[in-house]
PDB file of C-alpha atoms in Angstrom:
ATOM      1  CA  MET A   1       0.000   0.000   0.000  1.00 45.00           C
ATOM      2  CA  THR A   2       1.361   3.434  -0.927  1.00 60.00           C
ATOM      3  CA  ILE A   3       1.132   6.589   1.144  1.00 64.00           C
ATOM      4  CA  ALA A   4      -0.459   8.826  -1.513  1.00 61.00           C
ATOM      5  CA  PRO A   5      -3.932   7.181  -1.577  1.00 60.00           C
ATOM      6  CA  LEU A   6      -4.109   7.520   2.210  1.00 89.00           C
ATOM      7  CA  ILE A   7      -4.040  11.324   2.127  1.00 96.00           C
ATOM      8  CA  GLU A   8      -7.105  13.172   0.883  1.00 96.00           C
ATOM      9  CA  SER A   9      -6.813  16.443  -1.015  1.00 97.00           C
ATOM     10  CA  ILE A  10      -8.774  19.371   0.416  1.00 97.00           C
ATOM     11  CA  SER A  11      -7.566  22.329  -1.653  1.00 98.00           C
ATOM     12  CA  ILE A  12      -4.951  23.320  -4.247  1.00 98.00           C
ATOM     13  CA  ASN A  13      -3.772  26.841  -5.087  1.00 98.00           C
ATOM     14  CA  LYS A  14      -1.001  27.937  -7.430  1.00 98.00           C
ATOM     15  CA  VAL A  15       1.261  30.593  -5.909  1.00 98.00           C
ATOM     16  CA  PHE A  16       4.665  31.999  -6.980  1.00 98.00           C
ATOM     17  CA  GLY A  17       5.033  29.270  -9.575  1.00 97.00           C
ATOM     18  CA  GLY A  18       4.535  26.495  -7.039  1.00 97.00           C
ATOM     19  CA  TRP A  19       1.558  24.898  -5.352  1.00 97.00           C
ATOM     20  CA  HIS A  20      -0.030  25.262  -1.947  1.00 98.00           C
ATOM     21  CA  LYS A  21      -1.872  22.026  -1.144  1.00 98.00           C
ATOM     22  CA  GLN A  22      -3.980  21.060   1.841  1.00 98.00           C
ATOM     23  CA  TYR A  23      -4.609  17.445   2.860  1.00 98.00           C
ATOM     24  CA  SER A  24      -6.303  15.361   5.533  1.00 97.00           C
ATOM     25  CA  HIS A  25      -5.422  11.853   6.636  1.00 97.00           C
ATOM     26  CA  HIS A  26      -6.032   9.446   9.469  1.00 97.00           C
ATOM     27  CA  SER A  27      -3.116   9.453  11.883  1.00 97.00           C
ATOM     28  CA  LYS A  28      -2.287   6.247  13.699  1.00 96.00           C
ATOM     29  CA  THR A  29      -0.113   8.239  16.086  1.00 98.00           C
ATOM     30  CA  VAL A  30      -2.847  10.535  17.399  1.00 98.00           C
ATOM     31  CA  ASN A  31      -5.682   8.082  16.689  1.00 97.00           C
ATOM     32  CA  ALA A  32      -7.657  10.753  14.841  1.00 97.00           C
ATOM     33  CA  ASP A  33      -7.912  12.579  11.537  1.00 97.00           C
ATOM     34  CA  MET A  34      -5.249  15.226  11.014  1.00 98.00           C
ATOM     35  CA  ARG A  35      -4.784  18.000   8.493  1.00 97.00           C
ATOM     36  CA  PHE A  36      -1.633  19.534   7.045  1.00 98.00           C
ATOM     37  CA  ALA A  37      -0.681  22.016   4.351  1.00 98.00           C
ATOM     38  CA  ILE A  38       2.362  21.850   2.093  1.00 98.00           C
ATOM     39  CA  TYR A  39       3.890  24.428  -0.198  1.00 98.00           C
ATOM     40  CA  LEU A  40       5.828  22.892  -3.077  1.00 98.00           C
ATOM     41  CA  PRO A  41       8.114  25.428  -4.788  1.00 97.00           C
ATOM     42  CA  PRO A  42       8.619  25.430  -8.589  1.00 97.00           C
ATOM     43  CA  GLN A  43      11.841  23.442  -8.241  1.00 96.00           C
ATOM     44  CA  ALA A  44       9.904  20.478  -6.830  1.00 95.00           C
ATOM     45  CA  ILE A  45       7.452  20.576  -9.701  1.00 82.00           C
ATOM     46  CA  ASN A  46      10.368  20.285 -12.121  1.00 74.00           C
ATOM     47  CA  GLY A  47      11.373  16.944 -10.636  1.00 76.00           C
ATOM     48  CA  ARG A  48      14.029  17.952  -8.126  1.00 88.00           C
ATOM     49  CA  LYS A  49      13.717  16.760  -4.546  1.00 96.00           C
ATOM     50  CA  VAL A  50      13.729  19.822  -2.332  1.00 98.00           C
ATOM     51  CA  PRO A  51      14.413  20.220   1.407  1.00 98.00           C
ATOM     52  CA  VAL A  52      11.563  20.837   3.841  1.00 98.00           C
ATOM     53  CA  LEU A  53      10.924  23.415   6.538  1.00 98.00           C
ATOM     54  CA  TYR A  54       8.401  22.171   9.099  1.00 98.00           C
ATOM     55  CA  TRP A  55       6.423  25.045  10.626  1.00 98.00           C
ATOM     56  CA  LEU A  56       4.626  24.611  13.959  1.00 98.00           C
ATOM     57  CA  SER A  57       1.919  27.145  14.761  1.00 98.00           C
ATOM     58  CA  GLY A  58       0.774  28.555  18.081  1.00 98.00           C
ATOM     59  CA  LEU A  59      -2.263  28.397  20.348  1.00 98.00           C
ATOM     60  CA  THR A  60      -5.673  28.374  18.596  1.00 97.00           C
ATOM     61  CA  CYS A  61      -4.026  28.177  15.166  1.00 97.00           C
ATOM     62  CA  SER A  62      -4.402  25.568  12.438  1.00 96.00           C
ATOM     63  CA  ASP A  63      -2.379  24.696   9.334  1.00 95.00           C
ATOM     64  CA  GLU A  64      -3.835  27.783   7.619  1.00 97.00           C
ATOM     65  CA  ASN A  65      -2.497  30.664   9.733  1.00 97.00           C
ATOM     66  CA  PHE A  66       1.128  30.578   8.630  1.00 98.00           C
ATOM     67  CA  MET A  67       0.461  29.801   4.981  1.00 98.00           C
ATOM     68  CA  GLN A  68      -1.994  32.676   4.601  1.00 97.00           C
ATOM     69  CA  LYS A  69      -0.481  35.360   6.861  1.00 98.00           C
ATOM     70  CA  ALA A  70       3.299  34.976   7.069  1.00 98.00           C
ATOM     71  CA  GLY A  71       4.252  36.037   3.533  1.00 98.00           C
ATOM     72  CA  ALA A  72       6.732  33.173   3.342  1.00 98.00           C
ATOM     73  CA  LEU A  73       5.882  31.559   0.027  1.00 98.00           C
ATOM     74  CA  ARG A  74       7.643  34.019  -2.301  1.00 98.00           C
ATOM     75  CA  ILE A  75      10.977  33.442  -0.560  1.00 98.00           C
ATOM     76  CA  ALA A  76      10.375  29.689  -0.326  1.00 98.00           C
ATOM     77  CA  ALA A  77       9.830  29.669  -4.094  1.00 98.00           C
ATOM     78  CA  GLU A  78      13.062  31.579  -4.665  1.00 98.00           C
ATOM     79  CA  LEU A  79      15.092  29.314  -2.363  1.00 98.00           C
ATOM     80  CA  GLY A  80      13.499  26.039  -3.448  1.00 97.00           C
ATOM     81  CA  ILE A  81      12.300  25.065   0.018  1.00 98.00           C
ATOM     82  CA  ALA A  82       9.070  23.170   0.670  1.00 98.00           C
ATOM     83  CA  ILE A  83       7.089  24.212   3.744  1.00 98.00           C
ATOM     84  CA  VAL A  84       4.914  21.806   5.727  1.00 98.00           C
ATOM     85  CA  SER A  85       2.478  23.141   8.316  1.00 98.00           C
ATOM     86  CA  PRO A  86       0.528  20.603  10.397  1.00 98.00           C
ATOM     87  CA  ASP A  87      -2.452  21.398  12.577  1.00 98.00           C
ATOM     88  CA  THR A  88      -1.700  22.232  16.214  1.00 98.00           C
ATOM     89  CA  SER A  89      -3.582  19.268  17.700  1.00 98.00           C
ATOM     90  CA  PRO A  90      -5.939  16.405  16.916  1.00 97.00           C
ATOM     91  CA  ARG A  91      -9.530  17.563  16.582  1.00 97.00           C
ATOM     92  CA  GLY A  92     -13.035  16.224  16.213  1.00 94.00           C
ATOM     93  CA  GLU A  93     -15.735  14.393  18.071  1.00 93.00           C
ATOM     94  CA  GLY A  94     -14.317  12.085  20.716  1.00 95.00           C
ATOM     95  CA  VAL A  95     -11.056  14.035  21.052  1.00 98.00           C
ATOM     96  CA  ALA A  96     -10.641  15.443  24.563  1.00 98.00           C
ATOM     97  CA  ASP A  97     -11.081  19.202  24.805  1.00 98.00           C
ATOM     98  CA  ASN A  98     -11.319  22.063  27.274  1.00 97.00           C
ATOM     99  CA  ASP A  99     -13.311  25.296  27.288  1.00 97.00           C
ATOM    100  CA  SER A 100     -10.159  27.414  27.569  1.00 97.00           C
ATOM    101  CA  TYR A 101      -8.101  28.386  24.524  1.00 98.00           C
ATOM    102  CA  ASP A 102      -4.797  27.172  25.983  1.00 98.00           C
ATOM    103  CA  LEU A 103      -5.672  23.524  26.625  1.00 98.00           C
ATOM    104  CA  GLY A 104      -7.170  20.835  24.426  1.00 98.00           C
ATOM    105  CA  GLN A 105      -8.010  21.156  20.752  1.00 98.00           C
ATOM    106  CA  GLY A 106      -5.790  23.766  19.124  1.00 98.00           C
ATOM    107  CA  ALA A 107      -3.334  23.541  22.020  1.00 98.00           C
ATOM    108  CA  GLY A 108      -1.408  20.286  21.697  1.00 98.00           C
ATOM    109  CA  PHE A 109       1.914  21.797  22.873  1.00 98.00           C
ATOM    110  CA  TYR A 110       3.837  19.255  20.742  1.00 98.00           C
ATOM    111  CA  VAL A 111       4.219  16.783  23.608  1.00 98.00           C
ATOM    112  CA  ASN A 112       3.278  13.133  24.054  1.00 98.00           C
ATOM    113  CA  ALA A 113       0.557  13.216  26.698  1.00 98.00           C
ATOM    114  CA  SER A 114       0.745  10.510  29.361  1.00 98.00           C
ATOM    115  CA  GLN A 115      -2.378  11.395  31.366  1.00 98.00           C
ATOM    116  CA  ALA A 116      -6.021  10.482  30.677  1.00 98.00           C
ATOM    117  CA  PRO A 117      -8.062  11.594  28.830  1.00 98.00           C
ATOM    118  CA  TRP A 118      -5.376  13.373  26.792  1.00 98.00           C
ATOM    119  CA  SER A 119      -3.083  10.404  26.214  1.00 98.00           C
ATOM    120  CA  ARG A 120      -5.494   8.712  23.806  1.00 98.00           C
ATOM    121  CA  HIS A 121      -4.998  11.378  21.122  1.00 98.00           C
ATOM    122  CA  TYR A 122      -2.481  14.025  22.147  1.00 98.00           C
ATOM    123  CA  GLN A 123       0.749  12.497  20.831  1.00 98.00           C
ATOM    124  CA  MET A 124       1.834  15.517  18.832  1.00 98.00           C
ATOM    125  CA  TYR A 125       5.566  15.082  19.460  1.00 98.00           C
ATOM    126  CA  ASP A 126       5.594  11.656  17.804  1.00 98.00           C
ATOM    127  CA  TYR A 127       3.300  12.895  15.039  1.00 98.00           C
ATOM    128  CA  VAL A 128       5.604  15.772  14.066  1.00 98.00           C
ATOM    129  CA  VAL A 129       8.900  13.927  14.530  1.00 98.00           C
ATOM    130  CA  ASN A 130       8.034  10.495  13.165  1.00 98.00           C
ATOM    131  CA  GLU A 131       4.728  10.027  11.353  1.00 98.00           C
ATOM    132  CA  LEU A 132       4.360  13.246   9.372  1.00 98.00           C
ATOM    133  CA  PRO A 133       7.841  13.243   7.760  1.00 98.00           C
ATOM    134  CA  VAL A 134       7.320   9.660   6.561  1.00 97.00           C
ATOM    135  CA  ILE A 135       4.122  10.746   4.817  1.00 97.00           C
ATOM    136  CA  ILE A 136       5.679  13.881   3.337  1.00 98.00           C
ATOM    137  CA  GLU A 137       8.803  12.148   2.063  1.00 97.00           C
ATOM    138  CA  ALA A 138       6.820   9.292   0.508  1.00 96.00           C
ATOM    139  CA  ALA A 139       4.071  11.353  -1.128  1.00 96.00           C
ATOM    140  CA  PHE A 140       5.919  14.444  -2.393  1.00 97.00           C
ATOM    141  CA  PRO A 141       9.156  15.296  -4.275  1.00 97.00           C
ATOM    142  CA  VAL A 142      11.131  16.259  -1.172  1.00 97.00           C
ATOM    143  CA  SER A 143      14.396  15.103   0.341  1.00 97.00           C
ATOM    144  CA  ASN A 144      15.136  14.055   3.909  1.00 96.00           C
ATOM    145  CA  LYS A 145      16.927  17.343   4.618  1.00 98.00           C
ATOM    146  CA  ARG A 146      14.750  19.094   7.200  1.00 98.00           C
ATOM    147  CA  ALA A 147      14.604  22.282   9.220  1.00 98.00           C
ATOM    148  CA  ILE A 148      12.032  23.235  11.832  1.00 98.00           C
ATOM    149  CA  SER A 149      10.504  26.523  12.958  1.00 98.00           C
ATOM    150  CA  GLY A 150       7.436  27.848  14.726  1.00 98.00           C
ATOM    151  CA  HIS A 151       5.679  30.602  16.646  1.00 98.00           C
ATOM    152  CA  SER A 152       4.814  30.884  20.352  1.00 98.00           C
ATOM    153  CA  MET A 153       3.578  27.413  21.394  1.00 98.00           C
ATOM    154  CA  GLY A 154       4.939  26.258  18.034  1.00 98.00           C
ATOM    155  CA  GLY A 155       8.240  27.981  18.708  1.00 98.00           C
ATOM    156  CA  HIS A 156       8.433  25.959  21.913  1.00 98.00           C
ATOM    157  CA  GLY A 157       7.708  22.852  19.851  1.00 98.00           C
ATOM    158  CA  ALA A 158      10.271  23.665  17.179  1.00 98.00           C
ATOM    159  CA  LEU A 159      13.056  24.297  19.676  1.00 98.00           C
ATOM    160  CA  THR A 160      12.386  21.268  21.847  1.00 98.00           C
ATOM    161  CA  ILE A 161      12.017  18.958  18.852  1.00 98.00           C
ATOM    162  CA  GLY A 162      15.196  20.327  17.287  1.00 98.00           C
ATOM    163  CA  LEU A 163      17.122  20.022  20.538  1.00 98.00           C
ATOM    164  CA  LEU A 164      15.950  16.456  21.125  1.00 98.00           C
ATOM    165  CA  ASN A 165      16.610  15.367  17.516  1.00 98.00           C
ATOM    166  CA  PRO A 166      19.699  17.202  16.249  1.00 98.00           C
ATOM    167  CA  GLU A 167      20.424  14.393  13.794  1.00 97.00           C
ATOM    168  CA  ARG A 168      17.082  14.946  12.026  1.00 98.00           C
ATOM    169  CA  TYR A 169      17.249  18.707  11.427  1.00 98.00           C
ATOM    170  CA  CYS A 170      19.821  20.987   9.807  1.00 98.00           C
ATOM    171  CA  SER A 171      18.639  24.065  11.709  1.00 98.00           C
ATOM    172  CA  MET A 172      15.882  25.359  13.966  1.00 98.00           C
ATOM    173  CA  SER A 173      14.276  28.733  14.569  1.00 98.00           C
ATOM    174  CA  ALA A 174      11.397  30.337  16.420  1.00 99.00           C
ATOM    175  CA  PHE A 175       9.357  33.492  16.718  1.00 98.00           C
ATOM    176  CA  SER A 176       8.283  34.443  20.245  1.00 98.00           C
ATOM    177  CA  PRO A 177       8.725  30.917  21.654  1.00 99.00           C
ATOM    178  CA  ILE A 178       7.639  29.790  25.101  1.00 98.00           C
ATOM    179  CA  CYS A 179      11.260  29.341  26.181  1.00 98.00           C
ATOM    180  CA  ASN A 180      10.803  28.074  29.727  1.00 98.00           C
ATOM    181  CA  PRO A 181       7.313  26.488  29.919  1.00 98.00           C
ATOM    182  CA  ILE A 182       7.958  24.732  33.230  1.00 98.00           C
ATOM    183  CA  ASN A 183       7.989  28.211  34.796  1.00 98.00           C
ATOM    184  CA  ALA A 184       5.303  29.895  32.656  1.00 98.00           C
ATOM    185  CA  PRO A 185       1.507  29.831  33.211  1.00 98.00           C
ATOM    186  CA  TRP A 186       0.778  28.386  29.755  1.00 98.00           C
ATOM    187  CA  GLY A 187       3.310  25.617  30.248  1.00 98.00           C
ATOM    188  CA  LYS A 188       2.326  24.814  33.819  1.00 98.00           C
ATOM    189  CA  LYS A 189      -1.326  24.445  32.841  1.00 98.00           C
ATOM    190  CA  ALA A 190      -0.680  22.290  29.778  1.00 98.00           C
ATOM    191  CA  PHE A 191       2.050  20.133  31.299  1.00 98.00           C
ATOM    192  CA  SER A 192       0.030  19.474  34.451  1.00 98.00           C
ATOM    193  CA  ALA A 193      -2.845  18.195  32.315  1.00 98.00           C
ATOM    194  CA  TYR A 194      -0.897  16.317  29.650  1.00 98.00           C
ATOM    195  CA  LEU A 195       2.087  15.046  31.652  1.00 98.00           C
ATOM    196  CA  GLY A 196       0.920  14.905  35.273  1.00 98.00           C
ATOM    197  CA  LYS A 197       2.215  16.398  38.513  1.00 95.00           C
ATOM    198  CA  ASP A 198       5.806  15.114  38.356  1.00 94.00           C
ATOM    199  CA  ARG A 199       7.664  18.248  37.254  1.00 94.00           C
ATOM    200  CA  ALA A 200      10.778  16.214  36.483  1.00 94.00           C
ATOM    201  CA  THR A 201       8.982  14.811  33.423  1.00 96.00           C
ATOM    202  CA  TRP A 202       8.245  18.336  32.206  1.00 98.00           C
ATOM    203  CA  GLN A 203      11.907  19.151  31.636  1.00 97.00           C
ATOM    204  CA  GLN A 204      12.114  16.996  28.504  1.00 97.00           C
ATOM    205  CA  TYR A 205       9.842  19.545  26.805  1.00 98.00           C
ATOM    206  CA  ASP A 206      11.517  22.734  28.048  1.00 98.00           C
ATOM    207  CA  ALA A 207      13.841  24.437  25.540  1.00 98.00           C
ATOM    208  CA  SER A 208      15.863  26.270  28.192  1.00 98.00           C
ATOM    209  CA  GLU A 209      16.492  23.072  30.127  1.00 98.00           C
ATOM    210  CA  LEU A 210      17.413  21.177  26.964  1.00 98.00           C
ATOM    211  CA  MET A 211      19.676  23.875  25.525  1.00 98.00           C
ATOM    212  CA  GLY A 212      21.632  24.073  28.747  1.00 98.00           C
ATOM    213  CA  LYS A 213      22.309  20.331  28.661  1.00 97.00           C
ATOM    214  CA  ALA A 214      22.722  19.746  24.911  1.00 98.00           C
ATOM    215  CA  ARG A 215      25.752  17.877  23.668  1.00 97.00           C
ATOM    216  CA  LYS A 216      25.100  17.983  19.926  1.00 97.00           C
ATOM    217  CA  PHE A 217      24.349  21.403  18.473  1.00 98.00           C
ATOM    218  CA  ILE A 218      22.434  22.647  15.443  1.00 97.00           C
ATOM    219  CA  PRO A 219      22.215  26.331  14.482  1.00 98.00           C
ATOM    220  CA  ALA A 220      19.362  28.154  16.226  1.00 98.00           C
ATOM    221  CA  LYS A 221      17.717  31.512  15.498  1.00 98.00           C
ATOM    222  CA  VAL A 222      15.100  33.191  17.716  1.00 98.00           C
ATOM    223  CA  ASP A 223      13.340  36.505  17.155  1.00 98.00           C
ATOM    224  CA  GLN A 224      11.208  38.145  19.837  1.00 98.00           C
ATOM    225  CA  GLY A 225       9.114  41.303  19.802  1.00 98.00           C
ATOM    226  CA  GLY A 226       9.989  43.776  22.522  1.00 98.00           C
ATOM    227  CA  ALA A 227       6.372  44.983  22.779  1.00 98.00           C
ATOM    228  CA  ASP A 228       4.947  41.466  23.069  1.00 98.00           C
ATOM    229  CA  ASP A 229       2.252  41.384  25.772  1.00 98.00           C
ATOM    230  CA  PHE A 230       3.339  37.844  26.725  1.00 98.00           C
ATOM    231  CA  LEU A 231       7.073  38.558  26.898  1.00 98.00           C
ATOM    232  CA  LYS A 232       7.749  38.620  30.642  1.00 97.00           C
ATOM    233  CA  GLU A 233       5.135  36.258  32.038  1.00 98.00           C
ATOM    234  CA  GLN A 234       4.919  33.556  29.362  1.00 98.00           C
ATOM    235  CA  LEU A 235       7.857  33.627  26.944  1.00 98.00           C
ATOM    236  CA  LYS A 236      10.994  34.306  29.043  1.00 98.00           C
ATOM    237  CA  PRO A 237      13.665  34.476  26.293  1.00 98.00           C
ATOM    238  CA  GLU A 238      16.247  35.474  28.892  1.00 98.00           C
ATOM    239  CA  THR A 239      16.209  31.912  30.238  1.00 98.00           C
ATOM    240  CA  LEU A 240      17.014  30.497  26.803  1.00 98.00           C
ATOM    241  CA  GLU A 241      19.765  33.043  26.261  1.00 98.00           C
ATOM    242  CA  ALA A 242      21.303  32.219  29.647  1.00 98.00           C
ATOM    243  CA  ALA A 243      21.218  28.479  28.889  1.00 98.00           C
ATOM    244  CA  ALA A 244      22.885  29.045  25.514  1.00 98.00           C
ATOM    245  CA  LYS A 245      25.654  31.151  27.038  1.00 98.00           C
ATOM    246  CA  MET A 246      26.274  28.594  29.779  1.00 98.00           C
ATOM    247  CA  ASN A 247      26.619  25.782  27.209  1.00 98.00           C
ATOM    248  CA  ASP A 248      28.189  27.763  24.334  1.00 98.00           C
ATOM    249  CA  TYR A 249      25.187  26.846  22.199  1.00 98.00           C
ATOM    250  CA  PRO A 250      25.082  28.548  18.746  1.00 97.00           C
ATOM    251  CA  LEU A 251      21.955  30.631  19.390  1.00 98.00           C
ATOM    252  CA  GLU A 252      21.201  33.898  17.615  1.00 98.00           C
ATOM    253  CA  LEU A 253      18.527  35.662  19.707  1.00 98.00           C
ATOM    254  CA  THR A 254      17.286  39.141  18.790  1.00 98.00           C
ATOM    255  CA  ILE A 255      14.762  41.372  20.552  1.00 98.00           C
ATOM    256  CA  HIS A 256      12.989  43.714  18.117  1.00 98.00           C
ATOM    257  CA  GLU A 257      11.671  46.795  19.873  1.00 98.00           C
ATOM    258  CA  GLY A 258       8.094  47.811  19.094  1.00 98.00           C
ATOM    259  CA  TYR A 259       7.000  44.466  17.619  1.00 98.00           C
ATOM    260  CA  ASP A 260       4.236  42.405  19.213  1.00 98.00           C
ATOM    261  CA  HIS A 261       3.145  38.742  19.184  1.00 98.00           C
ATOM    262  CA  SER A 262       1.190  38.847  15.930  1.00 98.00           C
ATOM    263  CA  TYR A 263       1.743  37.767  12.342  1.00 98.00           C
ATOM    264  CA  TYR A 264       2.680  41.386  11.580  1.00 98.00           C
ATOM    265  CA  PHE A 265       5.872  40.561  13.491  1.00 98.00           C
ATOM    266  CA  ILE A 266       6.358  37.188  11.804  1.00 98.00           C
ATOM    267  CA  SER A 267       5.828  38.604   8.308  1.00 98.00           C
ATOM    268  CA  SER A 268       8.421  41.321   9.022  1.00 98.00           C
ATOM    269  CA  PHE A 269      11.229  38.818   9.654  1.00 98.00           C
ATOM    270  CA  ILE A 270      10.189  35.558   7.979  1.00 98.00           C
ATOM    271  CA  GLU A 271      12.500  36.202   5.033  1.00 98.00           C
ATOM    272  CA  ALA A 272      15.527  36.266   7.333  1.00 98.00           C
ATOM    273  CA  HIS A 273      14.433  32.956   8.869  1.00 98.00           C
ATOM    274  CA  LEU A 274      13.962  31.277   5.511  1.00 98.00           C
ATOM    275  CA  ARG A 275      17.363  32.457   4.301  1.00 98.00           C
ATOM    276  CA  PHE A 276      18.902  31.237   7.571  1.00 98.00           C
ATOM    277  CA  HIS A 277      17.410  27.785   7.023  1.00 98.00           C
ATOM    278  CA  GLY A 278      18.260  27.835   3.316  1.00 98.00           C
ATOM    279  CA  GLU A 279      21.926  28.376   4.123  1.00 97.00           C
ATOM    280  CA  HIS A 280      22.058  25.360   6.434  1.00 97.00           C
ATOM    281  CA  LEU A 281      19.856  23.115   4.279  1.00 97.00           C
ATOM    282  CA  ASP A 282      22.290  23.689   1.382  1.00 89.00           C
ATOM    283  CA  ARG A 283      25.240  22.377   3.372  1.00 81.00           C
TER     284      ARG A 283
END
């Protein structure tokens, strides 16, 4: 059985000489239907296998936010980089949820939940790291050269996944990531629900903890808005910067005064991130 018949096309749009495509499929990892979007640049259409940037979105987002708002596709077309954007959690009837925006559907936090009722479906770490790349590399003209990036909750996911799997990614980056979730309200709430009360288990999903202990490095780029309403309480980039300095980790972290947490910020600097990844994917 091939992979291609197992993914169902939702939409196709031509853009900058390439194609933006949206698909759904049943995920064995999360035990539910999942959706992802992929941008295939013109180089892929001409038969060349291109590298892939995996983009992880933030709280309440889906696969659509980045593709429609970030302004990334023109540069991806120029550089010959495919972009894959999965949904932020499993969804649908029977999938555990919560009335708040920062827990449950739309808020998977890119962890493998161990606590009921979340553990039945919320295995987003394994989905992003293992299942999704197998599908992408079997169904589309892409190589196994990967980079990973994301925003906010997705920035947390991109950094932790990159730090835990340096052999799988050429580079990692993030916009406004939750850098120290074990000490942030968003992280404490999600980790308590998904992972349980043992805070020692939380550290495996904390970028600051992981960066301070890393032994194999990949290039890392982080951009943060100085006028971000979540900066001090939730995001804590100073903890990531301190961990990098302590461990001599190759982190480029920049605070941009006046910028907030929105896609206005992301769209202002996404070109620099794509060129950063393009440089390392070419090596």
